[in-house]
PDB file of C-alpha atoms in Angstrom:
ATOM      1  CA  MET A   1     -15.716 -11.381 -16.916  1.00  0.00           C
ATOM      2  CA  ARG A   2     -15.618 -11.980 -13.171  1.00  0.00           C
ATOM      3  CA  GLU A   3     -13.623  -9.788 -10.843  1.00  0.00           C
ATOM      4  CA  LYS A   4     -10.381 -11.151  -9.456  1.00  0.00           C
ATOM      5  CA  ILE A   5     -10.382 -12.155  -5.808  1.00  0.00           C
ATOM      6  CA  HIS A   6      -8.637  -9.617  -3.594  1.00  0.00           C
ATOM      7  CA  THR A   7      -6.838 -10.330  -0.354  1.00  0.00           C
ATOM      8  CA  SER A   8      -3.832  -8.743   1.304  1.00  0.00           C
ATOM      9  CA  ARG A   9      -2.771 -12.179   2.512  1.00  0.00           C
ATOM     10  CA  VAL A  10       0.059 -13.824   0.582  1.00  0.00           C
ATOM     11  CA  ILE A  11      -0.846 -17.065  -1.191  1.00  0.00           C
ATOM     12  CA  VAL A  12       1.749 -19.840  -0.961  1.00  0.00           C
ATOM     13  CA  VAL A  13       1.795 -22.580  -3.594  1.00  0.00           C
ATOM     14  CA  GLU A  14       4.282 -25.283  -4.530  1.00  0.00           C
ATOM     15  CA  GLY A  15       5.459 -24.287  -7.995  1.00  0.00           C
ATOM     16  CA  LYS A  16       5.432 -21.746 -10.808  1.00  0.00           C
ATOM     17  CA  TYR A  17       2.681 -23.497 -12.759  1.00  0.00           C
ATOM     18  CA  ASP A  18       0.397 -23.300  -9.726  1.00  0.00           C
ATOM     19  CA  ALA A  19       1.239 -19.607  -9.383  1.00  0.00           C
ATOM     20  CA  SER A  20       0.514 -19.012 -13.054  1.00  0.00           C
ATOM     21  CA  ARG A  21      -2.946 -20.562 -12.743  1.00  0.00           C
ATOM     22  CA  LEU A  22      -3.843 -18.497  -9.685  1.00  0.00           C
ATOM     23  CA  ALA A  23      -2.634 -15.271 -11.279  1.00  0.00           C
ATOM     24  CA  GLY A  24      -5.723 -15.360 -13.497  1.00  0.00           C
ATOM     25  CA  ILE A  25      -8.023 -15.728 -10.487  1.00  0.00           C
ATOM     26  CA  THR A  26      -6.605 -13.389  -7.835  1.00  0.00           C
ATOM     27  CA  ASP A  27      -4.548 -10.211  -7.668  1.00  0.00           C
ATOM     28  CA  ALA A  28      -2.898 -11.358  -4.436  1.00  0.00           C
ATOM     29  CA  THR A  29       0.842 -11.807  -4.035  1.00  0.00           C
ATOM     30  CA  ILE A  30       1.650 -15.433  -4.897  1.00  0.00           C
ATOM     31  CA  LEU A  31       4.891 -17.086  -3.797  1.00  0.00           C
ATOM     32  CA  CYS A  32       6.259 -20.585  -4.388  1.00  0.00           C
ATOM     33  CA  THR A  33       7.944 -23.040  -2.048  1.00  0.00           C
ATOM     34  CA  ASP A  34       9.754 -24.632  -5.016  1.00  0.00           C
ATOM     35  CA  GLY A  35       8.345 -27.931  -3.824  1.00  0.00           C
ATOM     36  CA  PHE A  36      10.457 -29.424  -1.057  1.00  0.00           C
ATOM     37  CA  GLY A  37      13.069 -26.737  -1.759  1.00  0.00           C
ATOM     38  CA  ILE A  38      11.573 -24.754   1.111  1.00  0.00           C
ATOM     39  CA  TYR A  39      13.019 -27.332   3.518  1.00  0.00           C
ATOM     40  CA  THR A  40      16.598 -26.245   2.810  1.00  0.00           C
ATOM     41  CA  ASP A  41      16.079 -22.547   2.069  1.00  0.00           C
ATOM     42  CA  PRO A  42      16.383 -20.611   5.362  1.00  0.00           C
ATOM     43  CA  GLU A  43      16.106 -17.254   3.612  1.00  0.00           C
ATOM     44  CA  ARG A  44      12.779 -18.175   2.015  1.00  0.00           C
ATOM     45  CA  GLN A  45      11.594 -19.573   5.335  1.00  0.00           C
ATOM     46  CA  LYS A  46      12.435 -16.300   7.066  1.00  0.00           C
ATOM     47  CA  MET A  47      10.670 -14.327   4.356  1.00  0.00           C
ATOM     48  CA  LEU A  48       7.496 -16.386   4.781  1.00  0.00           C
ATOM     49  CA  LYS A  49       7.651 -15.895   8.552  1.00  0.00           C
ATOM     50  CA  GLN A  50       7.842 -12.117   8.092  1.00  0.00           C
ATOM     51  CA  LEU A  51       5.001 -12.100   5.577  1.00  0.00           C
ATOM     52  CA  ALA A  52       2.873 -14.382   7.743  1.00  0.00           C
ATOM     53  CA  LYS A  53       3.279 -12.141  10.776  1.00  0.00           C
ATOM     54  CA  LYS A  54       2.540  -8.924   8.908  1.00  0.00           C
ATOM     55  CA  ASN A  55       0.029  -9.971   6.251  1.00  0.00           C
ATOM     56  CA  GLY A  56      -1.000 -13.548   6.927  1.00  0.00           C
ATOM     57  CA  LEU A  57      -0.713 -16.462   4.503  1.00  0.00           C
ATOM     58  CA  ILE A  58      -3.090 -18.626   2.530  1.00  0.00           C
ATOM     59  CA  ILE A  59      -1.545 -22.023   1.839  1.00  0.00           C
ATOM     60  CA  LEU A  60      -2.793 -23.837  -1.251  1.00  0.00           C
ATOM     61  CA  THR A  61      -0.820 -26.990  -2.016  1.00  0.00           C
ATOM     62  CA  ASP A  62      -1.653 -30.173  -3.887  1.00  0.00           C
ATOM     63  CA  SER A  63      -3.957 -32.690  -2.262  1.00  0.00           C
ATOM     64  CA  ASP A  64      -1.394 -35.519  -2.327  1.00  0.00           C
ATOM     65  CA  ALA A  65       0.898 -36.560   0.522  1.00  0.00           C
ATOM     66  CA  ALA A  66       3.747 -34.339  -0.697  1.00  0.00           C
ATOM     67  CA  GLY A  67       1.444 -31.335  -0.774  1.00  0.00           C
ATOM     68  CA  PHE A  68       0.336 -31.943   2.786  1.00  0.00           C
ATOM     69  CA  ARG A  69       3.909 -32.350   3.960  1.00  0.00           C
ATOM     70  CA  ILE A  70       4.812 -28.975   2.464  1.00  0.00           C
ATOM     71  CA  ARG A  71       1.635 -27.410   3.880  1.00  0.00           C
ATOM     72  CA  ASN A  72       2.394 -28.695   7.375  1.00  0.00           C
ATOM     73  CA  PHE A  73       6.030 -27.619   7.197  1.00  0.00           C
ATOM     74  CA  VAL A  74       5.165 -24.034   6.239  1.00  0.00           C
ATOM     75  CA  THR A  75       2.373 -23.873   8.813  1.00  0.00           C
ATOM     76  CA  ASN A  76       4.692 -25.059  11.550  1.00  0.00           C
ATOM     77  CA  ILE A  77       7.450 -22.549  10.809  1.00  0.00           C
ATOM     78  CA  VAL A  78       5.184 -19.491  10.458  1.00  0.00           C
ATOM     79  CA  GLY A  79       2.589 -20.364  13.111  1.00  0.00           C
ATOM     80  CA  ALA A  80      -0.898 -21.745  12.514  1.00  0.00           C
ATOM     81  CA  ASP A  81      -2.530 -18.532  13.784  1.00  0.00           C
ATOM     82  CA  ASN A  82      -1.080 -16.678  10.792  1.00  0.00           C
ATOM     83  CA  VAL A  83      -2.391 -19.107   8.178  1.00  0.00           C
ATOM     84  CA  LEU A  84      -5.619 -19.781   6.338  1.00  0.00           C
ATOM     85  CA  GLN A  85      -5.701 -23.259   4.805  1.00  0.00           C
ATOM     86  CA  ALA A  86      -7.126 -23.687   1.283  1.00  0.00           C
ATOM     87  CA  TYR A  87      -7.733 -27.242   0.109  1.00  0.00           C
ATOM     88  CA  THR A  88      -8.320 -28.556  -3.398  1.00  0.00           C
ATOM     89  CA  PRO A  89     -10.453 -31.663  -3.968  1.00  0.00           C
ATOM     90  CA  ALA A  90      -8.617 -34.956  -4.505  1.00  0.00           C
ATOM     91  CA  GLN A  91      -9.472 -35.335  -8.194  1.00  0.00           C
ATOM     92  CA  PRO A  92      -7.857 -38.112 -10.250  1.00  0.00           C
ATOM     93  CA  GLY A  93      -6.057 -37.085 -13.420  1.00  0.00           C
ATOM     94  CA  LYS A  94      -2.865 -35.533 -14.783  1.00  0.00           C
ATOM     95  CA  GLU A  95      -1.834 -32.093 -15.957  1.00  0.00           C
ATOM     96  CA  LYS A  96      -1.646 -31.531 -19.721  1.00  0.00           C
ATOM     97  CA  ARG A  97       2.053 -30.646 -19.641  1.00  0.00           C
ATOM     98  CA  LYS A  98       2.976 -33.932 -17.939  1.00  0.00           C
ATOM     99  CA  ALA A  99       3.550 -37.222 -19.714  1.00  0.00           C
ATOM    100  CA  GLU A 100       2.462 -39.252 -16.690  1.00  0.00           C
ATOM    101  CA  PRO A 101       0.197 -38.574 -13.716  1.00  0.00           C
ATOM    102  CA  GLY A 102       1.715 -37.954 -10.292  1.00  0.00           C
ATOM    103  CA  LYS A 103       2.561 -40.740  -7.862  1.00  0.00           C
ATOM    104  CA  GLU A 104      -0.943 -40.759  -6.382  1.00  0.00           C
ATOM    105  CA  GLY A 105      -2.713 -40.063  -9.677  1.00  0.00           C
ATOM    106  CA  LEU A 106      -4.250 -36.802  -8.437  1.00  0.00           C
ATOM    107  CA  LEU A 107      -4.512 -33.427 -10.091  1.00  0.00           C
ATOM    108  CA  GLY A 108      -2.309 -30.748  -8.606  1.00  0.00           C
ATOM    109  CA  VAL A 109      -3.370 -27.150  -8.102  1.00  0.00           C
ATOM    110  CA  GLU A 110      -2.411 -26.343 -11.706  1.00  0.00           C
ATOM    111  CA  GLY A 111      -4.803 -29.010 -12.996  1.00  0.00           C
ATOM    112  CA  ILE A 112      -7.883 -28.032 -11.001  1.00  0.00           C
ATOM    113  CA  ASP A 113     -10.645 -26.232 -12.900  1.00  0.00           C
ATOM    114  CA  ASP A 114     -10.589 -22.433 -12.657  1.00  0.00           C
ATOM    115  CA  ASP A 115     -14.145 -22.305 -11.339  1.00  0.00           C
ATOM    116  CA  VAL A 116     -13.258 -24.675  -8.514  1.00  0.00           C
ATOM    117  CA  LEU A 117     -10.139 -22.717  -7.565  1.00  0.00           C
ATOM    118  CA  TYR A 118     -12.109 -19.474  -7.674  1.00  0.00           C
ATOM    119  CA  GLN A 119     -14.788 -20.857  -5.367  1.00  0.00           C
ATOM    120  CA  ILE A 120     -12.214 -22.255  -2.913  1.00  0.00           C
ATOM    121  CA  LEU A 121     -10.412 -18.928  -2.572  1.00  0.00           C
ATOM    122  CA  GLN A 122     -13.529 -16.788  -2.615  1.00  0.00           C
ATOM    123  CA  GLU A 123     -15.192 -18.722   0.197  1.00  0.00           C
ATOM    124  CA  LEU A 124     -12.003 -18.724   2.245  1.00  0.00           C
ATOM    125  CA  VAL A 125     -11.476 -14.974   1.914  1.00  0.00           C
ATOM    126  CA  GLU A 126     -15.122 -14.158   2.576  1.00  0.00           C
ATOM    127  CA  ASN A 127     -15.316 -16.391   5.651  1.00  0.00           C
ATOM    128  CA  GLN A 128     -12.032 -15.512   7.312  1.00  0.00           C
ATOM    129  CA  THR A 129     -12.638 -14.484  10.915  1.00  0.00           C
ATOM    130  CA  GLN A 130      -9.374 -12.729  11.753  1.00  0.00           C
ATOM    131  CA  PRO A 131      -8.183 -10.534   8.878  1.00  0.00           C
ATOM    132  CA  LYS A 132      -4.806  -8.887   9.186  1.00  0.00           C
ATOM    133  CA  ALA A 133      -4.529  -5.166   9.847  1.00  0.00           C
ATOM    134  CA  GLU A 134      -3.593  -4.490   6.210  1.00  0.00           C
ATOM    135  CA  GLU A 135      -7.056  -5.717   5.155  1.00  0.00           C
ATOM    136  CA  ASN A 136      -8.784  -3.010   7.216  1.00  0.00           C
ATOM    137  CA  PRO A 137     -10.682  -0.821   4.710  1.00  0.00           C
ATOM    138  CA  GLU A 138      -9.861   2.214   6.841  1.00  0.00           C
ATOM    139  CA  THR A 139      -6.123   1.750   6.341  1.00  0.00           C
ATOM    140  CA  ALA A 140      -4.748   4.847   4.649  1.00  0.00           C
ATOM    141  CA  PRO A 141      -3.456   4.370   1.077  1.00  0.00           C
ATOM    142  CA  ARG A 142       0.288   4.462   0.633  1.00  0.00           C
ATOM    143  CA  ARG A 143       2.770   4.783  -2.188  1.00  0.00           C
ATOM    144  CA  GLU A 144       3.426   1.423  -3.820  1.00  0.00           C
ATOM    145  CA  ILE A 145       6.909   0.359  -4.908  1.00  0.00           C
ATOM    146  CA  THR A 146       6.962  -0.166  -8.691  1.00  0.00           C
ATOM    147  CA  TYR A 147       9.291  -1.463 -11.417  1.00  0.00           C
ATOM    148  CA  THR A 148      10.058   2.184 -12.196  1.00  0.00           C
ATOM    149  CA  ASP A 149      11.305   2.605  -8.631  1.00  0.00           C
ATOM    150  CA  LEU A 150      13.616  -0.385  -9.043  1.00  0.00           C
ATOM    151  CA  TYR A 151      15.144   1.283 -12.096  1.00  0.00           C
ATOM    152  CA  ALA A 152      15.432   4.637 -10.344  1.00  0.00           C
ATOM    153  CA  TRP A 153      17.124   2.973  -7.368  1.00  0.00           C
ATOM    154  CA  GLY A 154      19.598   1.208  -9.653  1.00  0.00           C
ATOM    155  CA  LEU A 155      18.197  -2.233  -8.864  1.00  0.00           C
ATOM    156  CA  SER A 156      17.115  -3.105 -12.400  1.00  0.00           C
ATOM    157  CA  GLY A 157      18.164  -2.286 -15.944  1.00  0.00           C
ATOM    158  CA  THR A 158      21.312  -0.335 -15.067  1.00  0.00           C
ATOM    159  CA  ALA A 159      25.013  -1.066 -14.661  1.00  0.00           C
ATOM    160  CA  GLY A 160      25.680  -2.800 -11.371  1.00  0.00           C
ATOM    161  CA  ALA A 161      21.980  -3.472 -10.796  1.00  0.00           C
ATOM    162  CA  ALA A 162      22.460  -7.174 -10.006  1.00  0.00           C
ATOM    163  CA  ALA A 163      25.035  -6.495  -7.301  1.00  0.00           C
ATOM    164  CA  ARG A 164      22.973  -3.684  -5.824  1.00  0.00           C
ATOM    165  CA  LYS A 165      19.845  -5.853  -5.806  1.00  0.00           C
ATOM    166  CA  THR A 166      21.716  -8.699  -4.109  1.00  0.00           C
ATOM    167  CA  ALA A 167      23.099  -6.331  -1.467  1.00  0.00           C
ATOM    168  CA  LEU A 168      19.634  -4.948  -0.701  1.00  0.00           C
ATOM    169  CA  LEU A 169      18.010  -8.365  -0.421  1.00  0.00           C
ATOM    170  CA  LYS A 170      20.834  -9.547   1.828  1.00  0.00           C
ATOM    171  CA  LYS A 171      20.419  -6.470   4.030  1.00  0.00           C
ATOM    172  CA  LEU A 172      16.700  -7.196   4.333  1.00  0.00           C
ATOM    173  CA  ASP A 173      17.245 -10.940   4.949  1.00  0.00           C
ATOM    174  CA  LEU A 174      15.334 -11.830   1.786  1.00  0.00           C
ATOM    175  CA  PRO A 175      16.188 -14.590  -0.723  1.00  0.00           C
ATOM    176  CA  PRO A 176      18.781 -13.275  -3.217  1.00  0.00           C
ATOM    177  CA  ARG A 177      17.189 -15.116  -6.131  1.00  0.00           C
ATOM    178  CA  LEU A 178      13.834 -13.308  -5.977  1.00  0.00           C
ATOM    179  CA  SER A 179      12.607 -12.342  -9.425  1.00  0.00           C
ATOM    180  CA  LYS A 180      11.913  -8.694 -10.161  1.00  0.00           C
ATOM    181  CA  LYS A 181       8.178  -9.296  -9.885  1.00  0.00           C
ATOM    182  CA  ALA A 182       8.476 -11.187  -6.600  1.00  0.00           C
ATOM    183  CA  MET A 183      10.826  -8.558  -5.205  1.00  0.00           C
ATOM    184  CA  VAL A 184       8.347  -5.753  -5.870  1.00  0.00           C
ATOM    185  CA  GLN A 185       5.532  -7.749  -4.281  1.00  0.00           C
ATOM    186  CA  VAL A 186       7.509  -8.745  -1.200  1.00  0.00           C
ATOM    187  CA  LEU A 187       8.961  -5.260  -0.654  1.00  0.00           C
ATOM    188  CA  ASN A 188       5.457  -3.807  -0.798  1.00  0.00           C
ATOM    189  CA  ARG A 189       4.238  -6.334   1.757  1.00  0.00           C
ATOM    190  CA  LEU A 190       7.059  -5.873   4.243  1.00  0.00           C
ATOM    191  CA  HIS A 191       8.285  -2.291   3.780  1.00  0.00           C
ATOM    192  CA  THR A 192       7.243   1.178   2.690  1.00  0.00           C
ATOM    193  CA  TRP A 193       8.668   3.094  -0.257  1.00  0.00           C
ATOM    194  CA  GLN A 194      10.240   5.549   2.175  1.00  0.00           C
ATOM    195  CA  GLU A 195      11.967   2.785   4.159  1.00  0.00           C
ATOM    196  CA  ILE A 196      13.595   1.309   1.062  1.00  0.00           C
ATOM    197  CA  ASP A 197      14.518   4.703  -0.386  1.00  0.00           C
ATOM    198  CA  THR A 198      16.145   5.762   2.874  1.00  0.00           C
ATOM    199  CA  LEU A 199      18.016   2.479   3.195  1.00  0.00           C
ATOM    200  CA  LEU A 200      19.376   2.710  -0.343  1.00  0.00           C
ATOM    201  CA  GLN A 201      20.377   6.341   0.035  1.00  0.00           C
ATOM    202  CA  ASN A 202      22.125   5.896   3.382  1.00  0.00           C
ATOM    203  CA  GLU A 203      23.580   2.402   3.421  1.00  0.00           C
ATOM    204  CA  LEU A 204      23.811   0.872  -0.048  1.00  0.00           C
TER     205      LEU A 204
END
């Protein structure tokens, strides 16, 4: 069984099925644009800008016109210097879950073979010339925020957790609809455990 690809950069894809496919290939944080939903979601845009500046992004969208529009939009708002571009081959076909192929008849990220996706990401990560500071092997280890922390902070699984979670995400200028998994990943990328603990103890 091959080892998952590791990168501290955040991988941006179009939808949840793309994210699900990549989860078996890499242990990186994977976030979705919700297709063209990113165009009208200023909170998600701001989150991607923060992540791009601190960690860097890898953008992996479909090879059709829509995918390139989304790729260009995200690149423009976060800055090209903060982005590594990953491209899938333009392969004809349709995904198994779909009744009909897409408008251009091309496979999306979710339909590309695992071996191809693995090679694309592996070569990109290995050949990157300007890794972010967080990828420095000399960076000291730190305490990761976990699901257990969310429970202890009253952000999950307790009375009033939803309201408390919403208040925290609003305070941090993060999208209020982040899932628990995405919230843990994003908090770990942008903040330390101590920062969040202090914020919750003092302000929320």
